[in-house]
PDB file of C-alpha atoms in Angstrom:
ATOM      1  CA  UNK A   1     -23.102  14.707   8.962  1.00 76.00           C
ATOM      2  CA  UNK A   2     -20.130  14.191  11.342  1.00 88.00           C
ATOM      3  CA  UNK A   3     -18.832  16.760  14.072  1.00 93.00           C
ATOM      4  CA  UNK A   4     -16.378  15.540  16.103  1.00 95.00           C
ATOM      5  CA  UNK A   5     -16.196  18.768  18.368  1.00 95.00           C
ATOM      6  CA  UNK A   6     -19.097  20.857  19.805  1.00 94.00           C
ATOM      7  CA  UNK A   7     -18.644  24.493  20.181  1.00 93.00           C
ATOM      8  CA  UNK A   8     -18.030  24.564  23.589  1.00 93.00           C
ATOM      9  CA  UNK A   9     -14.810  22.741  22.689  1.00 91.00           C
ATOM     10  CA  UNK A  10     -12.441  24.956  22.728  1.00 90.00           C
ATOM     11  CA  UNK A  11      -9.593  23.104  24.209  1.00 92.00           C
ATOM     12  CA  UNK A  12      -9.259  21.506  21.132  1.00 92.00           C
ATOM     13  CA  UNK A  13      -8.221  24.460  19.136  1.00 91.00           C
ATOM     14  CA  UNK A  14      -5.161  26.946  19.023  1.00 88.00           C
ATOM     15  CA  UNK A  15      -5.491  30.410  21.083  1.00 87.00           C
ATOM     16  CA  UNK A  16      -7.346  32.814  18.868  1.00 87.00           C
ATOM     17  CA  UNK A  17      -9.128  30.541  16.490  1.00 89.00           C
ATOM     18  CA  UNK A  18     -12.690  30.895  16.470  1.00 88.00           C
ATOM     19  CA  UNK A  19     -15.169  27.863  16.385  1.00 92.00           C
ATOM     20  CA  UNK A  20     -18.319  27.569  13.808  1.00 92.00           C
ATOM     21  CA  UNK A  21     -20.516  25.180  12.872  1.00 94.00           C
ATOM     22  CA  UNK A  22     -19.468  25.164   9.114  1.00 92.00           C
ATOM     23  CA  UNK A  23     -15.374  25.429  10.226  1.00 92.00           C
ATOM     24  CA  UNK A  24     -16.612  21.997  12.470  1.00 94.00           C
ATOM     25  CA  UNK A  25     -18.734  20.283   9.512  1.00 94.00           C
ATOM     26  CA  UNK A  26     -16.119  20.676   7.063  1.00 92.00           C
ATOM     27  CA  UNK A  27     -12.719  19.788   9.256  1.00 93.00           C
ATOM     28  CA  UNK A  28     -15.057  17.028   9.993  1.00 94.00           C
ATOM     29  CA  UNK A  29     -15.446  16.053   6.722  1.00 93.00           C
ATOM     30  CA  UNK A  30     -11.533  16.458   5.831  1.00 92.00           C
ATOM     31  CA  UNK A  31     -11.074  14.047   8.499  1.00 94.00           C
ATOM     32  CA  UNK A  32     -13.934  11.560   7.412  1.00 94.00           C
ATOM     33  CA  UNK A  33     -12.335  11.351   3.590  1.00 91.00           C
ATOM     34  CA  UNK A  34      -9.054  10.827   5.045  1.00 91.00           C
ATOM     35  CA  UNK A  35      -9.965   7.731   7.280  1.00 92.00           C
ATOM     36  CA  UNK A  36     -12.305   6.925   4.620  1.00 91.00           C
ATOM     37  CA  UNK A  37     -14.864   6.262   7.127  1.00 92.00           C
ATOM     38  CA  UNK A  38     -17.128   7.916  10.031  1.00 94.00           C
ATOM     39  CA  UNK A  39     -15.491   8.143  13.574  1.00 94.00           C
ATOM     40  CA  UNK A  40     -18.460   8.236  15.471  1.00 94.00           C
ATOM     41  CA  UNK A  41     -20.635   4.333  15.585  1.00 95.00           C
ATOM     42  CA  UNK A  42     -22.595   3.920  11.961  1.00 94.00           C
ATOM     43  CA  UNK A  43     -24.649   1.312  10.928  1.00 96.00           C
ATOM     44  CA  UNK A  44     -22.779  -0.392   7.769  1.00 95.00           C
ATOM     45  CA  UNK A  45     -24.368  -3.855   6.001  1.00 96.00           C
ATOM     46  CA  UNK A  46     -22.091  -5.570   3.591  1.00 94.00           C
ATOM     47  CA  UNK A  47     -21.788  -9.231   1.923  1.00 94.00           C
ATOM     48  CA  UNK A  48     -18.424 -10.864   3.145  1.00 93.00           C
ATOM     49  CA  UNK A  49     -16.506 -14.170   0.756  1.00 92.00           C
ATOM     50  CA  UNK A  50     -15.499 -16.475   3.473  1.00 91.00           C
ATOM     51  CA  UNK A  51     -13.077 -18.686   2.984  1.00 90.00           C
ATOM     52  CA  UNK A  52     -12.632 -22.018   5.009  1.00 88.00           C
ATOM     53  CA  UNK A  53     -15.452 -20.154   6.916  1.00 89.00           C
ATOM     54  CA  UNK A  54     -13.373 -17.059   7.683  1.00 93.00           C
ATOM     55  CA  UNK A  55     -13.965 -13.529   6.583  1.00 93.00           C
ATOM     56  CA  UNK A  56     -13.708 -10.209   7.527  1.00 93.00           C
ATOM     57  CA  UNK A  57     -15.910  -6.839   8.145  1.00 93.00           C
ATOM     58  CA  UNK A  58     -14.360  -3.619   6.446  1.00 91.00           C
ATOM     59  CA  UNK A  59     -15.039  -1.209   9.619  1.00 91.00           C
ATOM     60  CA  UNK A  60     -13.513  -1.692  12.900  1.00 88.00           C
ATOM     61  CA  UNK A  61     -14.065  -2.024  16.072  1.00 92.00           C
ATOM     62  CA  UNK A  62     -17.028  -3.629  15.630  1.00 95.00           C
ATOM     63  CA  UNK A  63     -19.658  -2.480  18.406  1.00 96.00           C
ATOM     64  CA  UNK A  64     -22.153  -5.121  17.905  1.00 95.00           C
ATOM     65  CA  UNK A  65     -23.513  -7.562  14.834  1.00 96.00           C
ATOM     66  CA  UNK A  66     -27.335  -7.388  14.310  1.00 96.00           C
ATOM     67  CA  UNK A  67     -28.482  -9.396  11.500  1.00 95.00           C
ATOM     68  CA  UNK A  68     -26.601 -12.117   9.774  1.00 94.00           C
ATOM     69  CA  UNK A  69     -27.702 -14.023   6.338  1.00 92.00           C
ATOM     70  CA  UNK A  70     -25.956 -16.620   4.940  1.00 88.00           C
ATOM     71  CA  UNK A  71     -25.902 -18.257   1.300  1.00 85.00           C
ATOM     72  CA  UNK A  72     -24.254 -21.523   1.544  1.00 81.00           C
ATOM     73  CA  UNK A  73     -21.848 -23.168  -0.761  1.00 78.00           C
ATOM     74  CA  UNK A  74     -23.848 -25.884  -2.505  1.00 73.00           C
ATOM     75  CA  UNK A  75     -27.390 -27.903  -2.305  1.00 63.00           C
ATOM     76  CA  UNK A  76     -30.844 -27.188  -1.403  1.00 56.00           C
ATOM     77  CA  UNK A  77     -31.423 -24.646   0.892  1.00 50.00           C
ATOM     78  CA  UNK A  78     -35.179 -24.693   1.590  1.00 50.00           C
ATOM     79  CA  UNK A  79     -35.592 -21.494  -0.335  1.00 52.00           C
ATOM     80  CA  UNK A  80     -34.138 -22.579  -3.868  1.00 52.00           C
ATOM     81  CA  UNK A  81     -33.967 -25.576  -5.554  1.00 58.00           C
ATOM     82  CA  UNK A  82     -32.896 -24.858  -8.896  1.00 59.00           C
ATOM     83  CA  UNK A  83     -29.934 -22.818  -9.351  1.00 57.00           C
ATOM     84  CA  UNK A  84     -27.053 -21.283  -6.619  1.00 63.00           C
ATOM     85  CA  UNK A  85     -28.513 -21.672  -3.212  1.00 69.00           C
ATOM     86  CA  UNK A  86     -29.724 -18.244  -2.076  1.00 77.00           C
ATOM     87  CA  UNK A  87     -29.135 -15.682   1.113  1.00 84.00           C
ATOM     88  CA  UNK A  88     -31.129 -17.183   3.649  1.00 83.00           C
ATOM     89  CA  UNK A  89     -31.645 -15.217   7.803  1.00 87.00           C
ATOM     90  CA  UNK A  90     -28.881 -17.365   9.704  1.00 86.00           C
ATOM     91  CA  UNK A  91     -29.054 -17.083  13.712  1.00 86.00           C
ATOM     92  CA  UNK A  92     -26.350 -14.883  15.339  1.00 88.00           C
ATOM     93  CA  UNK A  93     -24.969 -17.990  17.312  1.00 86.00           C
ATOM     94  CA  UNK A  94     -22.933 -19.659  13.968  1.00 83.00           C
ATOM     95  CA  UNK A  95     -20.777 -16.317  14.084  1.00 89.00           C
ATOM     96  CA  UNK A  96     -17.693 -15.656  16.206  1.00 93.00           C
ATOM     97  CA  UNK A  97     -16.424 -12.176  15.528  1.00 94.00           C
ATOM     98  CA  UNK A  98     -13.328 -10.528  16.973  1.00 94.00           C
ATOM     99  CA  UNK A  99     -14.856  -7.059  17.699  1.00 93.00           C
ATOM    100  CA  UNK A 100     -11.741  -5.312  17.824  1.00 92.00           C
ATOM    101  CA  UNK A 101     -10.315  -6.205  14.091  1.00 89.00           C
ATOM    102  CA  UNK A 102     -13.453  -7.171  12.671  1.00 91.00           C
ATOM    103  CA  UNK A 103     -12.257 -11.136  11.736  1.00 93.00           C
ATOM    104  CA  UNK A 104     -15.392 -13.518  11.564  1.00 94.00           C
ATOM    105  CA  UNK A 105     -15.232 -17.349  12.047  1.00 93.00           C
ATOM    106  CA  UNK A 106     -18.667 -18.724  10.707  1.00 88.00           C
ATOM    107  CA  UNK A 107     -20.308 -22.305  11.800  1.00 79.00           C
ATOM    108  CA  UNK A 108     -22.328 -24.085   9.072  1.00 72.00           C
ATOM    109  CA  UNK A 109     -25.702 -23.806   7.905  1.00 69.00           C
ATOM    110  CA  UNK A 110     -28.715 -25.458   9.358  1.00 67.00           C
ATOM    111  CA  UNK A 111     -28.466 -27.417   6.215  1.00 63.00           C
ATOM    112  CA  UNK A 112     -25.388 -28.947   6.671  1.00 70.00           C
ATOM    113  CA  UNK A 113     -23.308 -27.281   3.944  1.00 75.00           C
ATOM    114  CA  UNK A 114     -21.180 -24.611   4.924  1.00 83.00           C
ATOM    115  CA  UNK A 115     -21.662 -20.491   4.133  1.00 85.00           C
ATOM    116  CA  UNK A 116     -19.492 -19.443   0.454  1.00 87.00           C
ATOM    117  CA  UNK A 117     -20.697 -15.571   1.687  1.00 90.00           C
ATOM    118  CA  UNK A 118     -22.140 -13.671   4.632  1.00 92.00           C
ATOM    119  CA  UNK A 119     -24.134 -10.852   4.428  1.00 95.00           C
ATOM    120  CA  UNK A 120     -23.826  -8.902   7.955  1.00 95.00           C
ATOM    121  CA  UNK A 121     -25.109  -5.679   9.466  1.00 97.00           C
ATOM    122  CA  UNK A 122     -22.988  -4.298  12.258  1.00 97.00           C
ATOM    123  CA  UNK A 123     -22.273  -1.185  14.277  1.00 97.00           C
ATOM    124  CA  UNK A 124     -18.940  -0.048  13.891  1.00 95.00           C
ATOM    125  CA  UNK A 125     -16.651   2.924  15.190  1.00 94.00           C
ATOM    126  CA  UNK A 126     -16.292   5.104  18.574  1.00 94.00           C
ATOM    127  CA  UNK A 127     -18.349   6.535  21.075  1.00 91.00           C
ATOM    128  CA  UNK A 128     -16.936   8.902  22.289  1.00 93.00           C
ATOM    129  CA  UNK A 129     -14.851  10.219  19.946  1.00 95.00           C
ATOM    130  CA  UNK A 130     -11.132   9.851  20.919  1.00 95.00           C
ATOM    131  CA  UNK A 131      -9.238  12.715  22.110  1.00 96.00           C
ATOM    132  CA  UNK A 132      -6.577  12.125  18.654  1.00 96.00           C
ATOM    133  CA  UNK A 133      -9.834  13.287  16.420  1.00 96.00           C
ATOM    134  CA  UNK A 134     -10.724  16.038  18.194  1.00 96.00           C
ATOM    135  CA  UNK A 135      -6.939  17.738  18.392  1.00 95.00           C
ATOM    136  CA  UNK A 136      -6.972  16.600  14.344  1.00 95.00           C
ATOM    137  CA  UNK A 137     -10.129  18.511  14.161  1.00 95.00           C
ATOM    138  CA  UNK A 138      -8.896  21.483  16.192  1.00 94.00           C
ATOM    139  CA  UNK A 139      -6.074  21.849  13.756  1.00 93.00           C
ATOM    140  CA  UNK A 140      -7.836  21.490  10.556  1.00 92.00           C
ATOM    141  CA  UNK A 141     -10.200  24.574  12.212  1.00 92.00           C
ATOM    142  CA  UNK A 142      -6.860  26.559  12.439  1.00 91.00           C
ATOM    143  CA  UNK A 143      -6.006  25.846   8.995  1.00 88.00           C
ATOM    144  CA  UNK A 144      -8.696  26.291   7.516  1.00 85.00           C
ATOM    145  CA  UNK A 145      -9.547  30.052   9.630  1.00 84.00           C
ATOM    146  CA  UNK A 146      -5.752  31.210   8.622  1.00 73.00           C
ATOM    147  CA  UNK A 147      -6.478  31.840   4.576  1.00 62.00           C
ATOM    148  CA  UNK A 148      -9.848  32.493   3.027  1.00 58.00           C
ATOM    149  CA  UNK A 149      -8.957  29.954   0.137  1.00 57.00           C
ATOM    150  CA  UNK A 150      -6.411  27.063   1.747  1.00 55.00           C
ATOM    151  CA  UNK A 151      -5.707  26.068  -1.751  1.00 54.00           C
ATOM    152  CA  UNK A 152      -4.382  29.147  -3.422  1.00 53.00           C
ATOM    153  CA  UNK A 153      -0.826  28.814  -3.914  1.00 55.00           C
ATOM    154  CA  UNK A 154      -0.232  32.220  -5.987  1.00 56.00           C
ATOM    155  CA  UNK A 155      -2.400  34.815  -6.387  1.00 56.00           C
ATOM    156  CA  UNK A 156      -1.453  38.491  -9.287  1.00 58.00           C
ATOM    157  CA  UNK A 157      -3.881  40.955  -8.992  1.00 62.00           C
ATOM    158  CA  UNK A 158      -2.538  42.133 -12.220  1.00 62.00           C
ATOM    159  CA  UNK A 159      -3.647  39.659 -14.765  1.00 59.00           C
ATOM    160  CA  UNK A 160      -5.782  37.528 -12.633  1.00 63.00           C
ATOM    161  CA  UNK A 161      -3.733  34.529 -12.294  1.00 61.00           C
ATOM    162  CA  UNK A 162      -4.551  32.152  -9.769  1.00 57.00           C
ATOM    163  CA  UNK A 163      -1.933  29.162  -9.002  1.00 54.00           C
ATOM    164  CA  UNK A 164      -3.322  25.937  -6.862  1.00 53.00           C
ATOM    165  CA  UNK A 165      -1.277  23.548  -5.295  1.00 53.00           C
ATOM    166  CA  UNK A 166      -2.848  20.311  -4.075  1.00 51.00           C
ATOM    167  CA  UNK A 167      -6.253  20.206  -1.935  1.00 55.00           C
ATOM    168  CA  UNK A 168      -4.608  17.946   1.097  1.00 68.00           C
ATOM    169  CA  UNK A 169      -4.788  19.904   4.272  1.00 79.00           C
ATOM    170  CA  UNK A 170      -3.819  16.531   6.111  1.00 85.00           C
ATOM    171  CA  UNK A 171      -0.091  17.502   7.624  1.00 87.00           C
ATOM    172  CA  UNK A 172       1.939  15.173   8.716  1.00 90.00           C
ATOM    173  CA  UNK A 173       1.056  15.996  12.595  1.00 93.00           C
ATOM    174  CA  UNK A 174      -2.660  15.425  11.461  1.00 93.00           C
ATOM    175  CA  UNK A 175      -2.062  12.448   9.591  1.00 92.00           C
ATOM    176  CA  UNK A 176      -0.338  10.494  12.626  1.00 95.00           C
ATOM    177  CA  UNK A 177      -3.071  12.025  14.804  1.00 95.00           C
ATOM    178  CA  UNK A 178      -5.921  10.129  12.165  1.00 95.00           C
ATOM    179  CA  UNK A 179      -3.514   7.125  11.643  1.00 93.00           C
ATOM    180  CA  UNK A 180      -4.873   4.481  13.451  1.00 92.00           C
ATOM    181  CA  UNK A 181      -8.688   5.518  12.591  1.00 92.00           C
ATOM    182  CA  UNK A 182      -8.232   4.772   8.838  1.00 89.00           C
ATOM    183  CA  UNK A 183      -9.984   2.371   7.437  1.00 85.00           C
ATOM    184  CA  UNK A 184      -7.810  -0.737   5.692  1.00 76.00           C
ATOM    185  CA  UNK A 185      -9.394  -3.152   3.695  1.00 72.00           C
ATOM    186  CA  UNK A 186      -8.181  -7.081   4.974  1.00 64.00           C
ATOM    187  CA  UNK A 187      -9.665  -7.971   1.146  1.00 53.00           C
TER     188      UNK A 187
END
């Protein structure tokens, strides 16, 4: 589970707000569904098209690439030969990968035919987390201390009616803060 501040952060968050665990966890948690995505460096493995042996990883920046197999676009492999050629371990060297968008230029195979789809394991994100996260974080804290219940709207006490509104706490302040940490797919 994410935190992105630590309780003895307290620079982070408005005069008079109080800092938890849980009020970290879940403003945490706002912030990791809006990016879509953990701040902090996570391991991530995914299968990547390539196409004129170009592709690209989803999460960026990329911290470092750790495995790569490759399934190449036609013949016999070594592993397969009846049927689609199969993922086969390729070496590390046949990628080039721009760490800070996350494009990948891929060599050929040992066999001669080039790779139709990669499938990579990486390290992606931050470390440390960036300043922009933890004021984000600070003010989701403060939101989230000010009302028992962020999402009640309307509230009688006469006939029990309860009127919600939508369950975004992201405010535009917070959402410029988090803006370049969300995570856009190049697919």
């Amino acid at each position: 589970m994410s935190q992105y501040l630590t309780m003895a952060d307290t620079d982070y968050v408005p005069a008079g707000v109080a800092l938890s665990i849980s009020s970290i966890i879940r403003a945490s948690a706002i912030i990791d569904g809006r990016c879509k995505r953990e701040i902090g460096v996570t391991t991530y493995t995914e299968r990547i098209p390539l196409t004129d042996q170009r592709g690209h990883l989803s999460y960026y920046p990329v911290k470092d690439v750790t495995e790569v197999k490759g399934r190449a676009a036609y013949g016999i492999t070594g592993d397969n030969f009846f049927g689609a050629p199969g993922f086969a371990d390729a070496d590390l060297s046949v990628l080039d990968v721009d760490k800070e968008i996350g494009a990948v230029f891929c060599g050929g195979s040992p066999f001669g035919a080039p790779y139709a789809e990669l499938e990579v394991t990486y390290t992606s994100g931050w470390d440390p987390i960036p300043d922009k996260v933890k004021v984000a974080c600070g003010l989701l804290i403060a939101q989230l201390s000010g009302s028992a219940n962020s999402n009640v709207k309307m509230r009688k006490d006469v006939d029990s009616t309860i009127e919600y509104f939508g369950n975004d706490m992201i405010t535009p302040e917070i959402a410029d803060l988090l803006s370049e940490y969300q995570h856009r797919s190049f697919r």
